[in-house]
CSV table of C-alpha atoms and ligand atoms in Angstrom, one decimal:
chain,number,residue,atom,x,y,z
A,1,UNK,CA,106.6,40.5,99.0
A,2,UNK,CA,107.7,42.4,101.9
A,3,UNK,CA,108.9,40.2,105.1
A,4,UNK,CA,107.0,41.2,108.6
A,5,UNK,CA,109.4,44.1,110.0
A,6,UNK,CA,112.0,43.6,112.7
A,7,UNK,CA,112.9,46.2,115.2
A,8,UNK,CA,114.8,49.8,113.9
A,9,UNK,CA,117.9,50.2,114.6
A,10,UNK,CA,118.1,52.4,117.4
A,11,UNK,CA,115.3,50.0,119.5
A,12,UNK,CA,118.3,47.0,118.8
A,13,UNK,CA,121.2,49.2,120.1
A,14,UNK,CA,119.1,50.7,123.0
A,15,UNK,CA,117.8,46.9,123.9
A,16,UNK,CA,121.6,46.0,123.9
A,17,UNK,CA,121.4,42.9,123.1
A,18,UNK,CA,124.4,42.2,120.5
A,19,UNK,CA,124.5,42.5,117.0
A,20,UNK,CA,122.4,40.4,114.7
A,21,UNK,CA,123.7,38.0,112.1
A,22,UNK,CA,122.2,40.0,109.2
A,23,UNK,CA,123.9,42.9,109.7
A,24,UNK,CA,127.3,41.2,109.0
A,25,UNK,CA,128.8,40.9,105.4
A,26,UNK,CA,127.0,43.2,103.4
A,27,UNK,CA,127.8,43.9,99.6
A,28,UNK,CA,130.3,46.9,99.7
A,29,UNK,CA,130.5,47.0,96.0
A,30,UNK,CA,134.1,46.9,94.4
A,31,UNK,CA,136.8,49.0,96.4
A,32,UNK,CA,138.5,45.7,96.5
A,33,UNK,CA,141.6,45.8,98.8
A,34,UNK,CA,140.2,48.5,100.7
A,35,UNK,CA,138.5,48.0,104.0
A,36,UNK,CA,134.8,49.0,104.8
A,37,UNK,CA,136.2,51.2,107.9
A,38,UNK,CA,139.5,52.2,106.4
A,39,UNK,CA,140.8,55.9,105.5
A,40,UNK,CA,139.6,56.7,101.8
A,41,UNK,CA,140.8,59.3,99.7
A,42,UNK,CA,139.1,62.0,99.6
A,43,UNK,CA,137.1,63.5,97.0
A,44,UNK,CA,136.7,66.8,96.1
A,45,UNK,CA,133.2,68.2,95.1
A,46,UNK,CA,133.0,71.0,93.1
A,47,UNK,CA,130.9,74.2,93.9
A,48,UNK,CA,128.1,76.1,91.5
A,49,UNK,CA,127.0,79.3,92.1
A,50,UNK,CA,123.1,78.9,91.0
A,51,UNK,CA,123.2,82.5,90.6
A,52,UNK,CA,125.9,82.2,87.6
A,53,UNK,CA,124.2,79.4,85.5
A,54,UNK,CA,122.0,82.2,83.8
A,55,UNK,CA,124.7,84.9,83.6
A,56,UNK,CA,125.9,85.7,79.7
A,57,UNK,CA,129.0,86.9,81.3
A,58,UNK,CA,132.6,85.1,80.6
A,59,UNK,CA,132.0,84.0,84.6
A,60,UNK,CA,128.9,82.5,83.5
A,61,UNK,CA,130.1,80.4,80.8
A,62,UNK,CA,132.5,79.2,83.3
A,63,UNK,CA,130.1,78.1,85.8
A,64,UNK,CA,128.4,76.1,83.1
A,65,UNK,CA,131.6,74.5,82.1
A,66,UNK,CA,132.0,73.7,85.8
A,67,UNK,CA,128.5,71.8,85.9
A,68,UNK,CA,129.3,70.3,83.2
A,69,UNK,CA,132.4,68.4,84.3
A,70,UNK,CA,131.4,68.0,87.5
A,71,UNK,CA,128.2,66.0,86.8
A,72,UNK,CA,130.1,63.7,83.7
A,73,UNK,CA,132.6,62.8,85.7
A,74,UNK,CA,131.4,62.1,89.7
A,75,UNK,CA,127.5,63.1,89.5
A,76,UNK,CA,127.8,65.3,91.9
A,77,UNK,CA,128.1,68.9,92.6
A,78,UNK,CA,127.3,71.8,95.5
A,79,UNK,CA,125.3,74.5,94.9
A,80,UNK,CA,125.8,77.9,96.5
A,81,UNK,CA,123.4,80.9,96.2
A,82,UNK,CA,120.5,78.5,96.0
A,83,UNK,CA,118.4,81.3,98.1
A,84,UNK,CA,118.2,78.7,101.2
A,85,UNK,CA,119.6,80.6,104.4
A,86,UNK,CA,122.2,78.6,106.5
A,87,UNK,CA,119.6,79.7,109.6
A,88,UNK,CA,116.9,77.7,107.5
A,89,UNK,CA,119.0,74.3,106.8
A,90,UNK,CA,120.1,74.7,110.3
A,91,UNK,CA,116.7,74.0,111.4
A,92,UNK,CA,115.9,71.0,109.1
A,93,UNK,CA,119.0,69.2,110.1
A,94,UNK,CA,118.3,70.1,114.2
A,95,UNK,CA,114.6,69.1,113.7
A,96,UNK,CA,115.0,65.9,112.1
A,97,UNK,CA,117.6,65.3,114.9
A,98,UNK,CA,115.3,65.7,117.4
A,99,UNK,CA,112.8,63.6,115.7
A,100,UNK,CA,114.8,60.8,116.0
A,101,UNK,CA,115.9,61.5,119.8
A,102,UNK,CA,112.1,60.6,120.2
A,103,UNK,CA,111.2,57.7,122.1
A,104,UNK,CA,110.4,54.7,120.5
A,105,UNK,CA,106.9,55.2,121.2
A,106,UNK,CA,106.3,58.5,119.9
A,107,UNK,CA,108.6,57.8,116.5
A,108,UNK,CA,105.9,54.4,115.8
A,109,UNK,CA,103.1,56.4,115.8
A,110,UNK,CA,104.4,57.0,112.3
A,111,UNK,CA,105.5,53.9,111.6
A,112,UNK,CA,105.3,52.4,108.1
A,113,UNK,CA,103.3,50.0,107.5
A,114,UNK,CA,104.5,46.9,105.8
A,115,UNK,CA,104.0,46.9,101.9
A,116,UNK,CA,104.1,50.5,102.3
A,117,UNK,CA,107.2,53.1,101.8
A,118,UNK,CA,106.0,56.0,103.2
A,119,UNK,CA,106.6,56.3,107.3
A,120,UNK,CA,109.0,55.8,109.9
A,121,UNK,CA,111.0,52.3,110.5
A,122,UNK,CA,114.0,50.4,109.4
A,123,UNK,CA,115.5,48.5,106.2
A,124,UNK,CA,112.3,47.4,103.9
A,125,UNK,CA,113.4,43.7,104.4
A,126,UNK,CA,112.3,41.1,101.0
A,127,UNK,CA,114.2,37.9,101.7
A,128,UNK,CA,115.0,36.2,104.5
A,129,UNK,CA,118.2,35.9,104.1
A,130,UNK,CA,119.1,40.0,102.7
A,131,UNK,CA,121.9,41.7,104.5
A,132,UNK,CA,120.7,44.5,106.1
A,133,UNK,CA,121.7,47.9,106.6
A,134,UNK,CA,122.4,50.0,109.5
A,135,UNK,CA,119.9,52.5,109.3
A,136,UNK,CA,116.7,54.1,110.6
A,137,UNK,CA,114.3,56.4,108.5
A,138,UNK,CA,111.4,58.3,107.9
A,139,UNK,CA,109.9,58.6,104.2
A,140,UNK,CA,107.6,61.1,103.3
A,141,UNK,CA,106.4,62.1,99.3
A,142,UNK,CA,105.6,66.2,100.3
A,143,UNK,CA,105.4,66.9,96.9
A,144,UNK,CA,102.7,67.6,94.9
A,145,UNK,CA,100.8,68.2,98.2
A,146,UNK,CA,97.8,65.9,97.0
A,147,UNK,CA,100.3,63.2,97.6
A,148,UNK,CA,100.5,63.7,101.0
A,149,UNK,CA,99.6,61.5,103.9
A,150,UNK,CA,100.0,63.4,106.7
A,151,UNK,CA,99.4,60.6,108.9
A,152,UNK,CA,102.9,59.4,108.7
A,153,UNK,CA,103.8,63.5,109.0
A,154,UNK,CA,105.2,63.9,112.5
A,155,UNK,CA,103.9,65.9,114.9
A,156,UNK,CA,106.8,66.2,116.6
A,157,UNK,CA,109.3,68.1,117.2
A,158,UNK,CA,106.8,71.3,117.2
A,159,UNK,CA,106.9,73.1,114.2
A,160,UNK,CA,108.6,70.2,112.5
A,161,UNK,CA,105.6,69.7,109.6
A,162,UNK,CA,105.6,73.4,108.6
A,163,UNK,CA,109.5,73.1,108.2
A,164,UNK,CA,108.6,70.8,105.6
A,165,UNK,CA,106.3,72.3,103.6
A,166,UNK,CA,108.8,75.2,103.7
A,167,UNK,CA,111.5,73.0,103.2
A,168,UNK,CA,109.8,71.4,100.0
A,169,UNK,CA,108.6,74.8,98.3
A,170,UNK,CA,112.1,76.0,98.5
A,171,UNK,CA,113.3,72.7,96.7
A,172,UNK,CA,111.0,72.8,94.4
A,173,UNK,CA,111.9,75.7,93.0
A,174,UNK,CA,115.3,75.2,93.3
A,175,UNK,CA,115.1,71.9,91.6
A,176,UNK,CA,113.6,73.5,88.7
A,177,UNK,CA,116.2,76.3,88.2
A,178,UNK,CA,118.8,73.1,88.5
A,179,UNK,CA,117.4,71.1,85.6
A,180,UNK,CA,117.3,74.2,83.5
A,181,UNK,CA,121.1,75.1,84.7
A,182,UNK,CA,121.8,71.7,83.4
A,183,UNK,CA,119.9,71.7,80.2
A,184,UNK,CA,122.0,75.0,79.2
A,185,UNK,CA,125.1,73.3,80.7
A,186,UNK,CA,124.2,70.7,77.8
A,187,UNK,CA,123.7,73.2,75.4
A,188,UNK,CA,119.9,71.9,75.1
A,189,UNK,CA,116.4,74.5,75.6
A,190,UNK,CA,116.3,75.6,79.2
A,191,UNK,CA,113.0,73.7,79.5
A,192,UNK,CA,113.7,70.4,78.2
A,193,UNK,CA,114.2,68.1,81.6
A,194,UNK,CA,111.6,70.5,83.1
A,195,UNK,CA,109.3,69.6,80.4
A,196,UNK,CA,109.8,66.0,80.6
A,197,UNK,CA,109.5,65.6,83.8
A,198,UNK,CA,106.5,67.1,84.0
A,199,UNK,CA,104.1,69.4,85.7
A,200,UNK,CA,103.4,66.5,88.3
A,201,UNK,CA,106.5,65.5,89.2
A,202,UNK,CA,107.0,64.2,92.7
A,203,UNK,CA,109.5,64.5,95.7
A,204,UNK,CA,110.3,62.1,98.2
A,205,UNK,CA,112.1,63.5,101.3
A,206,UNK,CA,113.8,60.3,103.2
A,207,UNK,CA,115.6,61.3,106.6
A,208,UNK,CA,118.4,59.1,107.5
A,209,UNK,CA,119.7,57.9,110.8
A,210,UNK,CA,122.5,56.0,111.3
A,211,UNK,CA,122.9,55.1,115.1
A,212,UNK,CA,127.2,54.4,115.9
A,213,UNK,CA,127.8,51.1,115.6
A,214,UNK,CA,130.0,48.2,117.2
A,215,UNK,CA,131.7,47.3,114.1
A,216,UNK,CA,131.9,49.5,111.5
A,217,UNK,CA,134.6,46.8,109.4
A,218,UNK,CA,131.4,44.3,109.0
A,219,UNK,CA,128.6,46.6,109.1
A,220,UNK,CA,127.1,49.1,106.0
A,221,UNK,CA,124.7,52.1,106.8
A,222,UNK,CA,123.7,52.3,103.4
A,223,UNK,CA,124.6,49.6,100.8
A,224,UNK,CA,126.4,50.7,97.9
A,225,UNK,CA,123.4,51.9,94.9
A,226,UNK,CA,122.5,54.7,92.4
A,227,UNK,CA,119.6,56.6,93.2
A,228,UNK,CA,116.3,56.0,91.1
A,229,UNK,CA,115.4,59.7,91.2
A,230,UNK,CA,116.4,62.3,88.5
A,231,UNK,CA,118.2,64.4,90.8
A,232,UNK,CA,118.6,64.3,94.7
A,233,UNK,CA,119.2,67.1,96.6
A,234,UNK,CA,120.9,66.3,99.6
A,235,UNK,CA,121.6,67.8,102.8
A,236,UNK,CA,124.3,66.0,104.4
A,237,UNK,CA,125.3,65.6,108.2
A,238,UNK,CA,127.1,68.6,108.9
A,239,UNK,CA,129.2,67.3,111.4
A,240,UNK,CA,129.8,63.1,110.8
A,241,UNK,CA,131.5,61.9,107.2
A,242,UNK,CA,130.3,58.6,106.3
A,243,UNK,CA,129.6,59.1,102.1
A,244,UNK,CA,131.6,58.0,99.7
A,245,UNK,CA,131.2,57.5,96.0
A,246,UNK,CA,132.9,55.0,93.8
A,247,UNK,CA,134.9,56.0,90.9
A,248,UNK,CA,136.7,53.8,88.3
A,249,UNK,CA,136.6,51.0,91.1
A,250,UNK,CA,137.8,52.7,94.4
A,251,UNK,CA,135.8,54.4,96.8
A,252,UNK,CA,136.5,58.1,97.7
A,253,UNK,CA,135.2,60.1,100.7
A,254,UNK,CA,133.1,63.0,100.6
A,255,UNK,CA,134.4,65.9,102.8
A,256,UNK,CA,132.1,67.3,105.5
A,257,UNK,CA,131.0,70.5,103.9
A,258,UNK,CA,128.5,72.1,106.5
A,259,UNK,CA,124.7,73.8,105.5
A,260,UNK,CA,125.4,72.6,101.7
A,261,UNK,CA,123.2,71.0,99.7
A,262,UNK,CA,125.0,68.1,97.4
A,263,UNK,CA,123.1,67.4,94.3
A,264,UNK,CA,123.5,64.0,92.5
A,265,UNK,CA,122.6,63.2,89.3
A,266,UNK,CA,120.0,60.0,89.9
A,267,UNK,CA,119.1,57.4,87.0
A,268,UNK,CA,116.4,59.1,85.5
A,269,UNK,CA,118.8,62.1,84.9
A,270,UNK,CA,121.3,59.6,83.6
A,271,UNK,CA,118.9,58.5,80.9
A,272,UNK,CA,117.4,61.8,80.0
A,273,UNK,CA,120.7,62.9,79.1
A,274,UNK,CA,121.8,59.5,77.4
A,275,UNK,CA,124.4,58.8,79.8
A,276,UNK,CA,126.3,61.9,79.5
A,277,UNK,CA,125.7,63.0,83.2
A,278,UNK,CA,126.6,60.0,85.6
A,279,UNK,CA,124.5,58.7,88.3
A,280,UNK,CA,126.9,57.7,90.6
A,281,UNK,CA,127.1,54.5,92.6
A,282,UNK,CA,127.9,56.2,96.5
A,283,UNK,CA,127.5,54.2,100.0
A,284,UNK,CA,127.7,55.4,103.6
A,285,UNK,CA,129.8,53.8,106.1
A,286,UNK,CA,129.1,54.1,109.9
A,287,UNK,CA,131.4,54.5,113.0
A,288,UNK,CA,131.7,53.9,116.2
A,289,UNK,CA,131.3,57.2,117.8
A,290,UNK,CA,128.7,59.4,116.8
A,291,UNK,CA,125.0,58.9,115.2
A,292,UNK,CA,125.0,60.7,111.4
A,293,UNK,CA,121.8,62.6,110.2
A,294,UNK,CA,121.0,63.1,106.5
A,295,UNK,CA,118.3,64.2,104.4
A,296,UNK,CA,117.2,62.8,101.3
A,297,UNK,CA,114.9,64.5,98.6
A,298,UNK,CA,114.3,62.9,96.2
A,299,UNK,CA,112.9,64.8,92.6
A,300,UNK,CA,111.6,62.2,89.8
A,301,UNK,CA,108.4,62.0,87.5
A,302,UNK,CA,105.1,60.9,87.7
A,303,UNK,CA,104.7,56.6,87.1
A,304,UNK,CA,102.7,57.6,83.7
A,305,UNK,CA,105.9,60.6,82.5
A,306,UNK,CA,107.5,59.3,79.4
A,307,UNK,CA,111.0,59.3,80.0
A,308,UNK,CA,113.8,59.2,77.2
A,309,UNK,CA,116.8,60.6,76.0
A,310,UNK,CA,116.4,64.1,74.7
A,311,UNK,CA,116.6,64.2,71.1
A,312,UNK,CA,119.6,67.1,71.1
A,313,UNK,CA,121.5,64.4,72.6
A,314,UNK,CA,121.0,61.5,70.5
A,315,UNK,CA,122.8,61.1,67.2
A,316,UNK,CA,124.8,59.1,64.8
A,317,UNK,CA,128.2,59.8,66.6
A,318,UNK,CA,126.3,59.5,70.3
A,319,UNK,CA,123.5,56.9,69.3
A,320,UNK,CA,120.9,56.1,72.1
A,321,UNK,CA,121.7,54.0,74.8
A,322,UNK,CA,118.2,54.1,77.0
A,323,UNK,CA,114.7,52.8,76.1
A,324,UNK,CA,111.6,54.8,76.4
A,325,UNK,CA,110.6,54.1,79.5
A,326,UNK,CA,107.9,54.7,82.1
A,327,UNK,CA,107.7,54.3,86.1
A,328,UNK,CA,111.3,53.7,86.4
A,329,UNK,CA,110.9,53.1,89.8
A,330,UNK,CA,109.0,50.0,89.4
A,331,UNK,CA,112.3,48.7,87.5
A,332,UNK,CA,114.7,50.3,89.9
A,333,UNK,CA,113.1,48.6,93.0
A,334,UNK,CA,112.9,44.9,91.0
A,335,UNK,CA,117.0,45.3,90.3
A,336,UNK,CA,117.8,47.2,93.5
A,337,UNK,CA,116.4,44.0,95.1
A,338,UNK,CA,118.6,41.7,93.4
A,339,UNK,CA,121.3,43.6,94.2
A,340,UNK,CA,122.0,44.5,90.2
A,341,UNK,CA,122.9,47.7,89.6
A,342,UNK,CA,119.2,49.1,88.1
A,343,UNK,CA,119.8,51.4,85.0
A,344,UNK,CA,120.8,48.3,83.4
A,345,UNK,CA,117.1,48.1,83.2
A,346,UNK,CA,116.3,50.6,81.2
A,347,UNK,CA,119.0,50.0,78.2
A,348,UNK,CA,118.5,49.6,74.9
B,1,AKG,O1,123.2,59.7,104.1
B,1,AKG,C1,123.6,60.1,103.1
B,1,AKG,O2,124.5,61.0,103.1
B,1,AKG,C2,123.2,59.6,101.7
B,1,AKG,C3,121.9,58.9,101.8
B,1,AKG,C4,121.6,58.3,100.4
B,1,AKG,O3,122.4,58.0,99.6
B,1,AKG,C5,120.2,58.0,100.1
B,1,AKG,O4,119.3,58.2,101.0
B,1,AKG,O5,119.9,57.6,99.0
B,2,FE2,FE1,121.5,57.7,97.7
């Protein structure tokens, strides 16, 4: 059950009263020997042309190649020519900024409401005694639009609720041509992921602030987890570093690439393929300087989808390592929670 909620983050740095006990010593997840607020190495993340992934050409062949390695080895990967214009990005990021520049008093009329996820507020906070992170967000589900509860949908800044509908209608069609991209990249039918997730499948779109902070060694902005979707698509701060992902036990940076959008394999992705593309386990860190912006969207099936392995990727050589499962998300929030890493949930 969810505890009664405490005040976001930006209302405890603008009250400036010192920084609370449960903010301190949160899980950083392996990376031993390397401090929260210390240099990382740097990853590099490699870069799709969407265009490609349906070209016969040599080039084409290529590109799939590249999709492959990328998302069996980190998770993630960049799309270019996804048919979003910089101009448009630009406008989600500066919006979603200026949401958040709100007063306090204008962001809670959107407020989520406790036992709910969908709204504006802080850390969902279960046990008294949970480490928190240092983060502020609004949730919203945009997609399919019967989903919707546009009370939670801020009317402000102006023009900010068309921007994502837009926003959403552009992803969704980009997430399709990505799961059949991937399917080929898998030498599997083009349709296959599309299939199974389904004509109703949903997307979350979770904006993230994370106000700068006193102490960036002892503080996390977001703990370290896998996501629970099937993919996220991901539009980063374009100005402010903070993610990193962790790979064989370090943690590794990921550059500031401006008006990209990142796209990480989540769990559900993980499982359809039987663990051949890698949800991986990434984290942001905060500073002291500047606030970072991201935004989230999340794309994952319907609570009734039947989710599996595809059968062109089962055999005797790669037997099956996930269950048949349903509403993942029910077992990804019961792990999450416990702070166990939540695909272990759903093996066989
Ligand atoms: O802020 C970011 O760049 C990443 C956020 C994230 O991992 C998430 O919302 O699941
Ligand atoms: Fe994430």
């Amino acid at each position: 059950m969810e505890k009664p909620k405490l005040k976001t983050v930006q209302e405890l740095v603008a009250a400036g009263e010192g920084l609370p006990e449960r903010y301190l010593f949160p899980p950083t997840g392996g990376g031993e020997g390397q401090p929260l607020n210390g240099l990382m190495p740097e990853m590099e993340i490699s870069a799709i042309d969407l265009s490609l992934l349906f070209s016969s050409s040599d080039e084409g062949q290529e590109e799939l190649r590249k999709l492959h390695s990328a998302l069996s080895t980190w998770g993630v990967v960049q799309v270019r020519n996804h048919g979003i214009t910089e101009a448009f990005l630009d406008k989600v990021y500066a919006q979603t900024k200026q949401f958040f520049a709100f007063s306090t008093e204008e962001k809670q009329k959107y407020a989520r409401e406790v036992g709910g996820y969908q709204g504006y507020g802080n850390d969902i906070i279960i046990s008294d005694d949970q480490a928190l992170d240092w983060i502020d967000r609004l949730h919203l589900t945009t997609y399919p639009e019967d989903l919707r509860q546009l009370k939670f949908w801020p009317e402000i800044p102006t023009g900010f609720r068309e921007t994502l509908h837009e926003y959403t209608m552009k992803l969704n069609i980009l997430r399709d041509q990505l799961f059949k991209g991937m399917a080929r990249s898998l030498e599997l039918e083009d349709n296959c992921f599309v299939e199974m997730c389904g004509e109703n499948s949903i997307m979350d779109i979770r904006f993230n602030m994370y106000p700068p902070c006193p102490r960036p060694d002892k503080v996390i902005g977001s703990r370290p987890h896998t996501d629970g979707s099937a993919v996220t698509l991901l539009l980063p701060d374009k100005n402010v570093g903070g993610l990193q992902f962790l790979k064989d036990g370090n943690w590794y940076e990921a550059p500031i690439i401006p008006d990209t959008i990142l796209v990480t394999v989540g769990d559900v992705l993980e499982i359809m393929s039987n663990g051949v593309y890698k949800s991986p386990i990434h984290r942001v860190v905060t500073n002291t300087e500047k606030e970072r912006i991201s935004v989230a969207t999340f794309c994952f099936p319907h609570a009734e989808q039947v989710i599996q392995p595809v059968d062109g990727l089962v055999s005797e050589a790669t037997p099956r390592l996930y269950k048949t499962i349903k509403n993942y998300a029910e077992i990804y929030f019961k792990y999450y929670h416990q702070g166990r890493k939540s695909i272990e949930g759903a093996m066989v």
